[in-house]
PDB file of C-alpha atoms in Angstrom:
ATOM      1  CA  GLU A   3      31.250  55.593  15.903  1.00 56.00           C
ATOM      2  CA  CYS A   4      28.785  54.040  12.910  1.00 59.00           C
ATOM      3  CA  ASN A   5      24.975  54.101  12.826  1.00 59.00           C
ATOM      4  CA  SER A   6      23.342  51.128  11.122  1.00 61.00           C
ATOM      5  CA  SER A   7      20.347  51.827  11.476  1.00 66.00           C
ATOM      6  CA  GLY A   8      18.796  51.738   8.286  1.00 66.00           C
ATOM      7  CA  PHE A   9      20.663  48.201   6.715  1.00 71.00           C
ATOM      8  CA  SER A  10      20.376  44.841   7.160  1.00 72.00           C
ATOM      9  CA  ASP A  11      22.332  42.277   6.024  1.00 72.00           C
ATOM     10  CA  THR A  12      19.852  38.821   5.178  1.00 76.00           C
ATOM     11  CA  LEU A  13      21.887  35.243   4.613  1.00 73.00           C
ATOM     12  CA  ASN A  14      20.572  31.771   3.200  1.00 74.00           C
ATOM     13  CA  CYS A  15      20.662  29.541   5.267  1.00 74.00           C
ATOM     14  CA  SER A  16      19.097  25.698   5.123  1.00 68.00           C
ATOM     15  CA  THR A  17      18.153  26.228   1.444  1.00 72.00           C
ATOM     16  CA  SER A  18      18.317  22.237   1.520  1.00 74.00           C
ATOM     17  CA  ALA A  19      14.150  19.852   0.812  1.00 77.00           C
ATOM     18  CA  CYS A  20      13.747  19.177   4.055  1.00 89.00           C
ATOM     19  CA  PRO A  21      13.255  15.595   4.545  1.00 93.00           C
ATOM     20  CA  THR A  22       9.704  14.294   3.329  1.00 94.00           C
ATOM     21  CA  ASP A  23       9.066  10.501   4.661  1.00 95.00           C
ATOM     22  CA  CYS A  24       7.357   7.926   1.654  1.00 95.00           C
ATOM     23  CA  GLN A  25       4.028   8.035   2.381  1.00 95.00           C
ATOM     24  CA  TRP A  26       1.062   4.531   0.524  1.00 95.00           C
ATOM     25  CA  GLU A  27      -1.715   5.341  -0.086  1.00 95.00           C
ATOM     26  CA  GLU A  28      -4.681   3.973   1.225  1.00 96.00           C
ATOM     27  CA  TRP A  29      -5.352  -0.462   0.199  1.00 96.00           C
ATOM     28  CA  SER A  30      -8.459  -0.211  -3.170  1.00 97.00           C
ATOM     29  CA  ALA A  31     -11.108  -2.060  -2.250  1.00 97.00           C
ATOM     30  CA  TRP A  32     -10.678  -6.010  -1.983  1.00 95.00           C
ATOM     31  CA  THR A  33     -11.753  -7.062  -5.983  1.00 94.00           C
ATOM     32  CA  SER A  34     -14.762  -9.485  -6.940  1.00 90.00           C
ATOM     33  CA  CYS A  35     -14.238 -12.675  -6.022  1.00 88.00           C
ATOM     34  CA  ASP A  36     -12.361 -14.819  -9.039  1.00 84.00           C
ATOM     35  CA  ALA A  37     -14.669 -18.004  -8.029  1.00 74.00           C
ATOM     36  CA  GLY A  38     -16.403 -16.794 -10.732  1.00 67.00           C
ATOM     37  CA  LYS A  39     -20.186 -18.838 -10.816  1.00 62.00           C
ATOM     38  CA  LYS A  40     -18.715 -22.053  -9.714  1.00 61.00           C
ATOM     39  CA  ALA A  41     -21.652 -22.864  -8.449  1.00 59.00           C
ATOM     40  CA  CYS A  42     -18.938 -24.723  -5.213  1.00 68.00           C
ATOM     41  CA  GLY A  43     -15.144 -23.464  -4.727  1.00 71.00           C
ATOM     42  CA  ILE A  44     -12.373 -21.289  -3.143  1.00 82.00           C
ATOM     43  CA  GLY A  45     -11.831 -17.870  -5.053  1.00 86.00           C
ATOM     44  CA  HIS A  46      -9.619 -14.875  -4.359  1.00 90.00           C
ATOM     45  CA  GLN A  47      -9.545 -11.734  -4.225  1.00 93.00           C
ATOM     46  CA  LYS A  48      -7.228  -8.828  -4.268  1.00 96.00           C
ATOM     47  CA  ARG A  49      -6.486  -5.207  -2.743  1.00 97.00           C
ATOM     48  CA  THR A  50      -3.469  -2.786  -4.476  1.00 96.00           C
ATOM     49  CA  ARG A  51      -1.529   0.134  -2.785  1.00 96.00           C
ATOM     50  CA  LYS A  52       0.873   2.094  -4.348  1.00 95.00           C
ATOM     51  CA  VAL A  53       3.657   5.060  -2.751  1.00 95.00           C
ATOM     52  CA  SER A  54       1.973   8.467  -3.081  1.00 95.00           C
ATOM     53  CA  GLN A  55       4.281   9.951  -1.969  1.00 95.00           C
ATOM     54  CA  PRO A  56       8.481   8.814  -2.393  1.00 94.00           C
ATOM     55  CA  ALA A  57      11.187   9.813   0.383  1.00 94.00           C
ATOM     56  CA  THR A  58      13.170  13.059  -0.604  1.00 93.00           C
ATOM     57  CA  GLY A  59      15.546  15.127   1.036  1.00 91.00           C
ATOM     58  CA  GLY A  60      17.527  11.776   2.980  1.00 92.00           C
ATOM     59  CA  GLY A  61      13.237  11.045   4.828  1.00 94.00           C
ATOM     60  CA  LYS A  62      11.926   7.288   5.878  1.00 94.00           C
ATOM     61  CA  ASP A  63      12.162   5.180   2.568  1.00 94.00           C
ATOM     62  CA  CYS A  64       8.776   2.690   2.499  1.00 92.00           C
ATOM     63  CA  LEU A  65      10.229  -0.239   4.042  1.00 87.00           C
ATOM     64  CA  SER A  66       7.585  -2.660   2.597  1.00 84.00           C
ATOM     65  CA  ASP A  67       7.398  -3.132  -1.039  1.00 82.00           C
ATOM     66  CA  LYS A  68       4.205  -5.169  -0.596  1.00 90.00           C
ATOM     67  CA  THR A  69       1.530  -3.539  -2.988  1.00 94.00           C
ATOM     68  CA  VAL A  70      -0.994  -6.574  -3.235  1.00 95.00           C
ATOM     69  CA  GLU A  71      -2.565  -8.496  -0.923  1.00 95.00           C
ATOM     70  CA  THR A  72      -4.926 -11.505  -2.005  1.00 94.00           C
ATOM     71  CA  GLN A  73      -7.145 -13.738   0.341  1.00 93.00           C
ATOM     72  CA  PRO A  74      -9.350 -16.429   0.351  1.00 90.00           C
ATOM     73  CA  CYS A  75     -13.109 -16.008  -0.648  1.00 87.00           C
ATOM     74  CA  ASN A  76     -16.336 -18.087  -1.551  1.00 79.00           C
ATOM     75  CA  MET A  77     -15.578 -20.528   1.223  1.00 71.00           C
ATOM     76  CA  SER A  78     -18.508 -20.980   2.155  1.00 69.00           C
ATOM     77  CA  THR A  79     -18.962 -23.203  -0.627  1.00 57.00           C
ATOM     78  CA  MET A  80     -16.961 -26.271  -0.496  1.00 58.00           C
ATOM     79  CA  CYS A  81     -17.989 -28.995  -3.482  1.00 64.00           C
ATOM     80  CA  LYS A  82     -18.978 -32.723  -1.650  1.00 65.00           C
ATOM     81  CA  GLN A  83     -17.919 -35.142  -2.704  1.00 64.00           C
ATOM     82  CA  ASP A  84     -18.030 -38.838  -3.180  1.00 62.00           C
ATOM     83  CA  CYS A  85     -16.244 -41.319  -1.572  1.00 64.00           C
ATOM     84  CA  ARG A  86     -13.920 -43.305  -3.747  1.00 66.00           C
ATOM     85  CA  TRP A  87     -12.853 -46.414  -3.997  1.00 70.00           C
ATOM     86  CA  GLY A  88      -9.281 -46.871  -6.319  1.00 62.00           C
TER      87      GLY A  88
END
């Protein structure tokens, strides 16, 4: 007859890292319009983002490689041009 009181046995399991999916930072604020001091004409502005947490342990990668977005700006001040005959 065996009495096992007072004895314990520990076995480590799942010692690999848990999967962590990739995470993106929030988009930055839009930059100023690069039309600058022009009286008229379309400019552009951009914003960026970075990966804040790369995928680890078999987690899902960030699928998009889009780290920069651009958009037109200053469109309300288009130049008016007189018609010219060629």
